[in-house]
Coordinates of C-alpha atoms in Angstrom, one line a residue:
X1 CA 0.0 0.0 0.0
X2 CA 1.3 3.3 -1.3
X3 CA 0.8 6.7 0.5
X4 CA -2.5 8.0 -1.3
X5 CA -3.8 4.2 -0.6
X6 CA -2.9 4.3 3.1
X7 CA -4.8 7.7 3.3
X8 CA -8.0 6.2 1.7
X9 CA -8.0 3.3 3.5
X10 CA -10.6 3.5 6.4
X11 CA -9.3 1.5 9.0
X12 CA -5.9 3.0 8.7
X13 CA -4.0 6.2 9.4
X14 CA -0.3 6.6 7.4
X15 CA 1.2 6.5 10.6
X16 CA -0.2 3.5 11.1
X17 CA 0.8 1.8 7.9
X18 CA 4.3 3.4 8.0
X19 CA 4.2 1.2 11.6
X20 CA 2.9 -1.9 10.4
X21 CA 5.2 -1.9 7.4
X22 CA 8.0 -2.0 10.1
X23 CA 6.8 -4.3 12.1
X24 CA 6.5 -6.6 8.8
X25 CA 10.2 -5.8 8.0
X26 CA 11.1 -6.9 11.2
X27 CA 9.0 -10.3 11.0
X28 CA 11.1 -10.2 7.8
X29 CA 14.1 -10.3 8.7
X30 CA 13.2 -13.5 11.4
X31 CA 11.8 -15.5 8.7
X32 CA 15.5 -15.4 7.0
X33 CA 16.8 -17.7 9.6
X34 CA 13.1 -19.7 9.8
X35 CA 10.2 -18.4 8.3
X36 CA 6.9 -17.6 10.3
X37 CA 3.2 -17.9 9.0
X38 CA 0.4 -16.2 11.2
X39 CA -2.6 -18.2 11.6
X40 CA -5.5 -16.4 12.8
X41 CA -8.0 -18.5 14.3
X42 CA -11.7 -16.6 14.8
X43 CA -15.1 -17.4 15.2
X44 CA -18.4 -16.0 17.4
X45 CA -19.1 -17.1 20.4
X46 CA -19.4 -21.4 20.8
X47 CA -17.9 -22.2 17.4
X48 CA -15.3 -23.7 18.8
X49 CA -12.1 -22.0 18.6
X50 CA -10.7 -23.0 21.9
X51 CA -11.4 -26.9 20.5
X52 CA -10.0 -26.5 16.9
X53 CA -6.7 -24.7 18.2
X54 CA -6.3 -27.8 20.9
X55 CA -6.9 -31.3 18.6
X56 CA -4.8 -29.2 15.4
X57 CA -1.9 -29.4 17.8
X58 CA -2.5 -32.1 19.5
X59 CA -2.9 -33.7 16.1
X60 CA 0.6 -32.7 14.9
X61 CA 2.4 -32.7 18.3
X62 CA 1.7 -37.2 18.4
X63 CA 1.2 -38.0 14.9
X64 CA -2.4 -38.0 14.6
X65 CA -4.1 -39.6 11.5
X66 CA -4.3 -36.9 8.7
X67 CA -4.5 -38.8 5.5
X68 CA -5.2 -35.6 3.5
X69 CA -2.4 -33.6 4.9
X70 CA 0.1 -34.5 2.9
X71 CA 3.2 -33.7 4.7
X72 CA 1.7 -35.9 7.5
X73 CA 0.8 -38.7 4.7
X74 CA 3.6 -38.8 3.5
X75 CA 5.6 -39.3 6.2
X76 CA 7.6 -36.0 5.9
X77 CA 6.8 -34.6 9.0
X78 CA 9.4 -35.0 11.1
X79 CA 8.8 -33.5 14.6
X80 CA 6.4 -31.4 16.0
X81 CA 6.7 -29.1 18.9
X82 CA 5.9 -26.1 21.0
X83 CA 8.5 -23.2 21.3
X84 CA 7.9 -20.2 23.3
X85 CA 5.7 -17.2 21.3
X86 CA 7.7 -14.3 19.6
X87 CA 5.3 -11.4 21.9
X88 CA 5.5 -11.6 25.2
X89 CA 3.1 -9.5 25.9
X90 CA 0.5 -11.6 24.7
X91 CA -1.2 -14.0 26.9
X92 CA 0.0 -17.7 25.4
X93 CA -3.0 -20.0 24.6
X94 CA -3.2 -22.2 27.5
X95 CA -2.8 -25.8 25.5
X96 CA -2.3 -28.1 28.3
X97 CA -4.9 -27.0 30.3
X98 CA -7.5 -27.4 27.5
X99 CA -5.8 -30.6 26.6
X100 CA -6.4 -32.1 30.1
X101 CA -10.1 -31.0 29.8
X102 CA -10.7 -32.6 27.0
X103 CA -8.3 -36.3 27.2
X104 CA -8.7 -36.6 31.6
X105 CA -11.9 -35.1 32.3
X106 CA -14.2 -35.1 28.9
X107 CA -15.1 -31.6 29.4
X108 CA -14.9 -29.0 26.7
X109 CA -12.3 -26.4 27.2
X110 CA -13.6 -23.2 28.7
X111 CA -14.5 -20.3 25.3
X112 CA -12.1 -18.0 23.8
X113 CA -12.1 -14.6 25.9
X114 CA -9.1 -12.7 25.2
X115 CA -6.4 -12.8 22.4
X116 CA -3.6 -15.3 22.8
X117 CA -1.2 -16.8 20.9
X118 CA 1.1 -20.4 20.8
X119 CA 4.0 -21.3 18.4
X120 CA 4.1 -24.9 16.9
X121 CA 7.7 -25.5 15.1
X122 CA 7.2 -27.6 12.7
X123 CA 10.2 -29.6 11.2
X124 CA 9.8 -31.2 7.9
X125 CA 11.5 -33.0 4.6
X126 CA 10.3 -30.9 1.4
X127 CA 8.7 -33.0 -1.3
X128 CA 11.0 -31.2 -3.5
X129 CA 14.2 -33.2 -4.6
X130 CA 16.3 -30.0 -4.9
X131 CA 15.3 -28.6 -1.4
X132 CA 15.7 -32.3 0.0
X133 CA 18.9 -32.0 -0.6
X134 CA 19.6 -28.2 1.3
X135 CA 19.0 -29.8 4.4
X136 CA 15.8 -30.2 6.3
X137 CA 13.3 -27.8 6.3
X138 CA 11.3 -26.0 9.5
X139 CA 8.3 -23.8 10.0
X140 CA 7.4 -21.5 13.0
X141 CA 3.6 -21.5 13.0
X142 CA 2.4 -19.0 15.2
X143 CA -1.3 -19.7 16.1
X144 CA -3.3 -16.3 17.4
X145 CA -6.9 -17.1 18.5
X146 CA -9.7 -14.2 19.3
X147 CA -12.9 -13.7 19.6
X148 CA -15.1 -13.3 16.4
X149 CA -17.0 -10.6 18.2
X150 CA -14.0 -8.3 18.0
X151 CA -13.9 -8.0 14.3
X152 CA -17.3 -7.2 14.7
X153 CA -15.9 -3.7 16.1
X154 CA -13.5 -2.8 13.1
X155 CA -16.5 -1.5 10.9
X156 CA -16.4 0.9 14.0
X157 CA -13.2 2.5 13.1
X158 CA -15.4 4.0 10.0
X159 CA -18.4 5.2 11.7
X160 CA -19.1 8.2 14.2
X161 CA -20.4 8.1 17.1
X162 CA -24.3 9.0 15.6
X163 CA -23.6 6.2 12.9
X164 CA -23.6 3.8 15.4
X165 CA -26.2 4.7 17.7
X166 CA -28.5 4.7 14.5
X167 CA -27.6 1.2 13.4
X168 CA -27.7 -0.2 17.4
X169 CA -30.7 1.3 17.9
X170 CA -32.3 0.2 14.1
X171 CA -31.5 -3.8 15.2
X172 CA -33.1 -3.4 18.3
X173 CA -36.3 -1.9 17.4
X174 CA -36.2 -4.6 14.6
X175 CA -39.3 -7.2 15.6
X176 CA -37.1 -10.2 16.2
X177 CA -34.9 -8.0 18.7
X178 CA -37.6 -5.5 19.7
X179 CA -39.0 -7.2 22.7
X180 CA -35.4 -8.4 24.1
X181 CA -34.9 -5.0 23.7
X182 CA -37.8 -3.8 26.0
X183 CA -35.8 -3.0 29.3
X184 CA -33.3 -0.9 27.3
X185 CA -35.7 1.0 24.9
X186 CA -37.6 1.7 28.1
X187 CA -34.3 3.3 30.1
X188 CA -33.3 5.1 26.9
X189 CA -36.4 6.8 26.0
X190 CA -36.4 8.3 30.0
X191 CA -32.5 9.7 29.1
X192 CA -32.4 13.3 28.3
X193 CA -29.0 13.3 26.3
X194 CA -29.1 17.3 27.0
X195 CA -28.6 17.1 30.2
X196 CA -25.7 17.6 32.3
X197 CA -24.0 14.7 32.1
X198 CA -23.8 12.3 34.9
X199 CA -21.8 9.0 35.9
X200 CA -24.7 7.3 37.1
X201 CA -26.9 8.2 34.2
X202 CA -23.9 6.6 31.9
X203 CA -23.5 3.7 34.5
X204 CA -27.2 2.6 34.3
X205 CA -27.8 3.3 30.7
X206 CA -24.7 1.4 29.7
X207 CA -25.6 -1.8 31.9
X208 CA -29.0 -2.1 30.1
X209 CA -27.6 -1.8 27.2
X210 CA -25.1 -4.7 27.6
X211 CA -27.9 -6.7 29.4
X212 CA -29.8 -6.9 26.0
X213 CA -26.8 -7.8 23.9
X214 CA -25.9 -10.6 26.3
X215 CA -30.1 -11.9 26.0
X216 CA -29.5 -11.7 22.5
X217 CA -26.9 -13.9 22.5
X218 CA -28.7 -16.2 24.7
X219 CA -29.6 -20.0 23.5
X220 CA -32.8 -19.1 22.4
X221 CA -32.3 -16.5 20.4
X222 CA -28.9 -16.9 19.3
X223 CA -27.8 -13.7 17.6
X224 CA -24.4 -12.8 16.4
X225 CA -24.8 -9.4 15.7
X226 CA -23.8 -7.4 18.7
X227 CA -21.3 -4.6 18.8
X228 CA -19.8 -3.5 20.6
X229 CA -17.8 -6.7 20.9
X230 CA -15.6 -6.1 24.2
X231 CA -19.5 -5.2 26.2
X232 CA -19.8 -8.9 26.1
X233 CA -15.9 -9.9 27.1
X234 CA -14.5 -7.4 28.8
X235 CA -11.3 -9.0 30.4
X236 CA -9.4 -6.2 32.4
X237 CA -10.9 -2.9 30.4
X238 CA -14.4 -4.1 32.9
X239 CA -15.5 -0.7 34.5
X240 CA -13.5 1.4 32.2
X241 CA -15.0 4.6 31.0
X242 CA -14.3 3.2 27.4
X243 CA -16.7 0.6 28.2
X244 CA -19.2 2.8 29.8
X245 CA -21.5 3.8 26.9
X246 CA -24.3 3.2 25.1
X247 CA -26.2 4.4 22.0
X248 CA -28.5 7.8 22.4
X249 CA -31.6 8.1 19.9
X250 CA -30.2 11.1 17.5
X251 CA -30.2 11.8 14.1
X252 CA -27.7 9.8 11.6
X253 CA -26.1 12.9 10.8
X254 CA -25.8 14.7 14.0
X255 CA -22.9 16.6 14.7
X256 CA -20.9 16.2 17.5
X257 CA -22.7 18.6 20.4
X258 CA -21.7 20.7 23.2
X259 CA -19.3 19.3 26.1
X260 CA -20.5 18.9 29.3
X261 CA -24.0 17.0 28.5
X262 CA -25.1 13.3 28.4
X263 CA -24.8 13.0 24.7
X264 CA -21.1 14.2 25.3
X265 CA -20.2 12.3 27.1
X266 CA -21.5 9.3 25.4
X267 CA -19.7 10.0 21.8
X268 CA -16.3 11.0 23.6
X269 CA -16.3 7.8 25.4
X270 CA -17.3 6.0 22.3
X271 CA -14.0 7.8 20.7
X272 CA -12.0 6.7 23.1
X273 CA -13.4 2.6 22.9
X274 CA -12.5 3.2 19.3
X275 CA -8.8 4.7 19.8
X276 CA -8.0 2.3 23.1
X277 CA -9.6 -0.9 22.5
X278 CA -10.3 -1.4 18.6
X279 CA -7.4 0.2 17.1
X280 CA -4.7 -1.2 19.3
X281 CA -6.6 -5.0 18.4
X282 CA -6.6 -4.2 14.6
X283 CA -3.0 -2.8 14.6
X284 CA -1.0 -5.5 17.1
X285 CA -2.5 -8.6 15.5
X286 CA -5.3 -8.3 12.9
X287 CA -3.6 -6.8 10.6
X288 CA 0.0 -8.9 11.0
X289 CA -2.0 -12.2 9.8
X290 CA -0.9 -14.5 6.8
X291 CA -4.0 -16.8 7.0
X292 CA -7.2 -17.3 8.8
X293 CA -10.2 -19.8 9.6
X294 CA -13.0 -18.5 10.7
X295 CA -15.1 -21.1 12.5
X296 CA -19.1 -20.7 12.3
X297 CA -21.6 -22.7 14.2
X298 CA -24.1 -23.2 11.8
X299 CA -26.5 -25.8 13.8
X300 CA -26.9 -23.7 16.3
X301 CA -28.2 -20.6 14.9
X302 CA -30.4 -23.4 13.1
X303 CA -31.8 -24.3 16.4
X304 CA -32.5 -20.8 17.4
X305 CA -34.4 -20.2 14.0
X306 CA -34.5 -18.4 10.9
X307 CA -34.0 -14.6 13.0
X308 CA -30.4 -16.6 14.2
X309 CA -29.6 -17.8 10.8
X310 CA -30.3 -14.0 9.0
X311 CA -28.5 -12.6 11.4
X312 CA -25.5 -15.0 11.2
X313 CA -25.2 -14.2 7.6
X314 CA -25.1 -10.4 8.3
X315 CA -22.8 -11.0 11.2
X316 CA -20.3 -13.2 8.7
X317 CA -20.6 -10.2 6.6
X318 CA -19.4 -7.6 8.6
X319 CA -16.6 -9.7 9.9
X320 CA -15.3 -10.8 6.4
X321 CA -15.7 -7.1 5.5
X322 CA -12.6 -6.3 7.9
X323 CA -10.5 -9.3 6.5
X324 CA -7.6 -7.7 4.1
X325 CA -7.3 -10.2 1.3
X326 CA -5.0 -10.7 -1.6
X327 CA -1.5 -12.5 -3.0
X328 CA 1.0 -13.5 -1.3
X329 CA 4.4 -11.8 -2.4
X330 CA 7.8 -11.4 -0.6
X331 CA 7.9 -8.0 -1.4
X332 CA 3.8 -7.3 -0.6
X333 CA 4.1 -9.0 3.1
X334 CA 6.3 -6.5 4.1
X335 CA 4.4 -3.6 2.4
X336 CA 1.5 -4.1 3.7
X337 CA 0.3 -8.1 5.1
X338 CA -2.4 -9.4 3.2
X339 CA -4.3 -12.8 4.0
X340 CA -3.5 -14.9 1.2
X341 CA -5.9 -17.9 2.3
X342 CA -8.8 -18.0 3.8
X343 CA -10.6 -21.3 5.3
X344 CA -14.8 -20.9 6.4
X345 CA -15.4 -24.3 8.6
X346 CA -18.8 -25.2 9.4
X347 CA -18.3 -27.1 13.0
X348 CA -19.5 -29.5 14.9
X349 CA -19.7 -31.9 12.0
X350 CA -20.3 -34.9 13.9
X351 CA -23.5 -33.9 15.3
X352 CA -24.8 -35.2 12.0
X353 CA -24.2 -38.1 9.9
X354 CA -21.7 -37.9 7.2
X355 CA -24.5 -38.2 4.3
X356 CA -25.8 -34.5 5.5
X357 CA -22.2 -33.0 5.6
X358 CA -22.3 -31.5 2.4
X359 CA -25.5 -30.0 2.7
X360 CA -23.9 -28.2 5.9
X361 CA -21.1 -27.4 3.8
X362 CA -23.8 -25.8 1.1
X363 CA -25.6 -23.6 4.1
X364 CA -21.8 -22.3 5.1
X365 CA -21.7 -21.6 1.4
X366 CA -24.5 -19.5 0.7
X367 CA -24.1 -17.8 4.7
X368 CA -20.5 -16.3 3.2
X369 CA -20.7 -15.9 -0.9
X370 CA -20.8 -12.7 -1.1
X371 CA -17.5 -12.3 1.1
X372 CA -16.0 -15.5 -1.0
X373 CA -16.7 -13.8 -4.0
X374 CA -14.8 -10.5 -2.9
X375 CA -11.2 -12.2 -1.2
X376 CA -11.6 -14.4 -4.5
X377 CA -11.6 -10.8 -6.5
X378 CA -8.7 -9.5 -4.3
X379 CA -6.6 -12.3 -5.4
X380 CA -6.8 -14.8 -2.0
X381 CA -7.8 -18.6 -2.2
X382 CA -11.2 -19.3 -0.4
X383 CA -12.4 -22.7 1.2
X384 CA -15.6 -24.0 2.6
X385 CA -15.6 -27.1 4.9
X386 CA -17.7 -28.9 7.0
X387 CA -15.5 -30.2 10.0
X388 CA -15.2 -31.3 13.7
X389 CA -12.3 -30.9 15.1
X390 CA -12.7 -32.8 17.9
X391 CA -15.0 -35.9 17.0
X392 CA -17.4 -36.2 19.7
X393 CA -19.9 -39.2 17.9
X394 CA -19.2 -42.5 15.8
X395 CA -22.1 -43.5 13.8
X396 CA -24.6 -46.3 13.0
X397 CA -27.5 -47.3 11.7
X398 CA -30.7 -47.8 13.6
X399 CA -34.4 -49.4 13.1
X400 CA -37.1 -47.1 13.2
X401 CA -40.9 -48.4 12.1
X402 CA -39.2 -51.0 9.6
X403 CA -37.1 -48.2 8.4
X404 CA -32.9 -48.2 8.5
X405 CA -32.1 -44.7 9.5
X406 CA -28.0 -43.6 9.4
X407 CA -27.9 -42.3 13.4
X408 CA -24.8 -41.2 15.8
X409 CA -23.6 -42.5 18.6
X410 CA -22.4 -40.3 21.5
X411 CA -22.4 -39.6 25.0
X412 CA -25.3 -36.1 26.2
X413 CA -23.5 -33.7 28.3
X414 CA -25.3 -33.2 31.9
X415 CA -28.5 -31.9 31.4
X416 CA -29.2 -32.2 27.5
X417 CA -32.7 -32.9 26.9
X418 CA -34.6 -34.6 24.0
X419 CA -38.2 -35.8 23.9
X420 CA -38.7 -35.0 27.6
X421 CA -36.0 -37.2 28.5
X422 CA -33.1 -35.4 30.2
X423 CA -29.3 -36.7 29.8
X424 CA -26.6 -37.4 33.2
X425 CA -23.7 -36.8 31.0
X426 CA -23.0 -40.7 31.2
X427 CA -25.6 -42.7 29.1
X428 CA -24.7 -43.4 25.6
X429 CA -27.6 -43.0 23.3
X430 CA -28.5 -43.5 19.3
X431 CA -30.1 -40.9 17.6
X432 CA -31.2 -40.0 14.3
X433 CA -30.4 -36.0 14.2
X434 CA -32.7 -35.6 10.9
X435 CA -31.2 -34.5 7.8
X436 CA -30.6 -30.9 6.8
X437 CA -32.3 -29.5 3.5
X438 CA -31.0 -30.4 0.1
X439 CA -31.3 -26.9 -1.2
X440 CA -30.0 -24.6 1.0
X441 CA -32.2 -21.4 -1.1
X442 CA -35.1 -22.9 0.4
X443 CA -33.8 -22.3 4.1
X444 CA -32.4 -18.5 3.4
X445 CA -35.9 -18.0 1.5
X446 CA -37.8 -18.6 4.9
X447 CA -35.1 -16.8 6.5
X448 CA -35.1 -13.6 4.8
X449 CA -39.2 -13.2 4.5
X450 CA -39.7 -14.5 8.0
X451 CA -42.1 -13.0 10.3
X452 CA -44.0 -13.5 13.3
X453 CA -46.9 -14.4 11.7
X454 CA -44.8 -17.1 9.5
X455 CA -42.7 -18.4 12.2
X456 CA -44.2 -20.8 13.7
X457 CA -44.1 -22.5 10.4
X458 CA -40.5 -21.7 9.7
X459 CA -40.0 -23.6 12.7
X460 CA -42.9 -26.8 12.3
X461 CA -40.8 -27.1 8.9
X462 CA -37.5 -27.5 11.1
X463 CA -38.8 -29.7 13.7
X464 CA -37.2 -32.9 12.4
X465 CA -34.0 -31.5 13.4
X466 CA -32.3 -32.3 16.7
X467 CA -28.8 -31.0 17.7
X468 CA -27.7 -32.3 21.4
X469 CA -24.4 -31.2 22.9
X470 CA -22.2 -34.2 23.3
X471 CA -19.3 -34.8 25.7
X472 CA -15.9 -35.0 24.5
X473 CA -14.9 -39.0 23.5
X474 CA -13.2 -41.5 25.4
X475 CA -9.8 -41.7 23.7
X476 CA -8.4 -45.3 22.8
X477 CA -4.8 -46.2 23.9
X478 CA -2.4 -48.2 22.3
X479 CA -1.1 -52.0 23.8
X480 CA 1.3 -50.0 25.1
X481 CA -1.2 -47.9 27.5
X482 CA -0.7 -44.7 25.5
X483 CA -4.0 -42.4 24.4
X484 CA -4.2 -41.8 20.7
X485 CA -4.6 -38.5 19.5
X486 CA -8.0 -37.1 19.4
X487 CA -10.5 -37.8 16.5
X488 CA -11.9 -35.8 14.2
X489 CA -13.5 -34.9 10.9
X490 CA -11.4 -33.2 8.1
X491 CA -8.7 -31.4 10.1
X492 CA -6.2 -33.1 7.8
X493 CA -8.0 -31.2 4.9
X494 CA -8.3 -27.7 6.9
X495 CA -4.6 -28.4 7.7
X496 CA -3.6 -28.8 3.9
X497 CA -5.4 -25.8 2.7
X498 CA -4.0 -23.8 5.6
X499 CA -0.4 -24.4 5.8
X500 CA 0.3 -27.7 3.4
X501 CA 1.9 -25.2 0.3
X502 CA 4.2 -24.2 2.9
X503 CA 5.5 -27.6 4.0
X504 CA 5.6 -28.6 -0.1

């Protein structure tokens, strides 16, 4: 990126780029002696970032079976291990911890909450008989997981403070948000944002307003769209004044007002979340990436309903919309990083049986064309899988009124439920999860003409479908005595597309 493009660009200041530039030079420079790919690993909330980061390393770390990786197929992997991360002042991803959680005590690993970051050092033989013969080859992968929600706030960066408040405050008077919204529309039409302005006003407005993002995000309703991002993660900015605000009903294209009043006080703290929380995110990591994954639930904004799924798309949408795609070049990574590949994983997999996967594949498909379509333009290579990192079901086939239905096998975590019956986290059952539809148009139809009046058949038409939450599996260990590493579905092939040029 040039001068006049670093000026244009929206998200970024000169001084900015001039910084990043450096930063890439320096990155550079380290990749002489072994070179370094940055893997970003997002998602929103419960699509399973903590899980995919775990089993990928766990995978490569003891020799898993990825029979479409083909380093690994090959046999030219030749070690695997963990090194200490290049920024230490990033919080490192907490591997064995989760690792325990999921092998010793079949519990899943607790959600993604902050940023962190873990190197795997890969060493490898290149399929290549001329580099064969330089010597071995190795490959510093540094892994940096965070929350999808956050790239939900770089649109942010764009908009002003009345912006904002219009588009928060159009979503919740929206009818699928509008009575979730109650309590907040309720405190905000008693606010006079002329007033003197006043710590407790901001305090009390400010809680309401993070109390309906975090309903919205609830099970039942499942929505993804809810920015501010950090309102619903704080970590150690909890309390802050940067944190302390909430949208005011004014005009799109009010200007900023006098000091000393509510309103004020509102857009200057709004300001400062932008220049404190969302700039330092997109600077220090987002924009330093090589490659990403973004992770997506699918099934369970299916469970929620069509108001879930419509708002998934939009949410995948904005998110994508941050991403900066294009070639990979020597000379362009240390101009400006671009995100040469980027993977779209529809997870938990093995909550259905293998004939639906494709169809879940189709869903992720039509959720993120539009964005596939654009980093395709830009000059980045674009997958869509269906996947489970961790492989929590086997499957069957079971007898149902004379009928052979394909099923899956698995283990209910505590307090599941499913016709009436509730689950104690240790009784294996069969079940036949229903299939997904075979055109995916016919579910984004419903979803985009939904209504109240038309929901209850929207939903009647999904009813077949049952998602339960399973616990992680019992690993199998060798004569020996030694666990295996932990199943999954297509992790090999998320693993080829995402780093297997680089181990060629």
């Amino acid at each position: 990126m040039n001068a006049l493009e670093a000026l244009l660009n929206p998200l970024t200041t000169f001084a900015e780029e001039t910084r990043l530039t450096l930063a890439n030079l320096t990155d550079a420079v380290g990749d002489l002696a072994v070179p370094t790919l940055r893997l970003g690993v997002t998602g929103l909330a419960r699509s399973g970032k903590t899980v995919f980061l775990t089993a990928l390393v766990h995978n490569l770390v003891h020799g898993g079976r990825l029979p479409v990786f083909s380093a690994a197929a090959g046999h030219r992997i030749t070690g695997a291990s963990l090194q200490p991360q290049p920024d230490d002042a990033v919080p490192r991803f907490d591997y064995e911890a989760h690792v325990r959680a999921l092998v010793s005590d079949r519990i899943w690993p607790d959600s993604t909450r902050q940023v962190s970051e873990l190197r795997l050092t890969i060493d490898f033989e290149s399929a290549s008989y001329f580099y064969r013969k330089l010597g071995p080859g190795r490959l510093h992968v540094d892994l940096i997981d965070y929350p999808g929600e956050w790239l939900l706030d770089l649109p942010l960066l764009t908009k002003d403070y009345a912006a904002f408040s219009a588009e928060a405050l159009e979503r919740a008077r929206a009818p699928n948000r509008r009575e979730i919204a109650a309590p907040f529309l309720e405190a905000l039409a008693a606010i006079d944002h002329d007033a003197a302005e006043s710590e407790p006003v901001a305090q009390a407005l400010a809680a309401s307003f993070k109390s309906y993002l975090a309903a919205c995000r609830d099970d039942t309703h499942a929505l993804s769209m809810l920015p501010p991002g950090r309102f619903l993660m704080p970590g150690d900015l909890d309390g802050s004044p940067a944190l302390t605000f909430a949208p005011l009903d004014i005009p799109v294209d009010a200007i900023p007002t006098r000091t000393g009043t509510v309103r004020a006080m509102m857009e200057r703290r709004y300001e400062a979340y932008k220049t404190h929380v969302v700039r330092p995110f997109f600077r220090n990591h987002f924009a330093r990436l090589d490659r990403q994954i973004v992770l997506v639930d699918v099934l369970h904004a299916m469970n929620a309903g069509p108001h879930a799924i419509a708002d998934l798309q939009t949410a995948l949408g904005e998110v994508l919309g941050a991403f900066r795609p294009g070639k990979r070049s020597w000379l362009s990574s240390i101009l400006t990083r671009r995100i040469d590949r980027i993977l779209f994983a529809a997870t938990k997999a093995d909550h259905l049986h293998r004939s639906d996967h494709d169809r879940l594949e189709a869903i992720l498909r039509r959720l993120v064309a539009r964005a596939e379509e654009t980093a395709r333009f830009k000059g980045a290579e674009v997958d869509v899988i269906a996947l489970a990192a961790v492989r929590a079901t086997r499957e069957a086939t079971i007898k149902h009124r004379g009928d052979a239905l394909p099923a899956i096998l698995g283990t209910p975590l505590p307090g599941e439920r499913l016709n009436g019956e509730t689950y104690d986290g240790e009784t294996e059952i069969a079940m036949f999860p229903g299939d997904l539809p075979q055109n995916p148009e016919s579910l984004f139809g419903r979803a985009d003409s939904i209504s109240e009046e038309t929901r209850p058949d929207f939903l009647a038409a999904q009813a077949d479908l049952q998602f339960l939450r399973f616990r992680p599996p019992e690993l199998d260990t060798t004569a020996e005595g030694l666990k295996l590493s932990l199943p999954h579905i297509r992790l090999d092939r998320a693993l080829e597309f995402l780093i297997g040029d680089r181990l060629a």
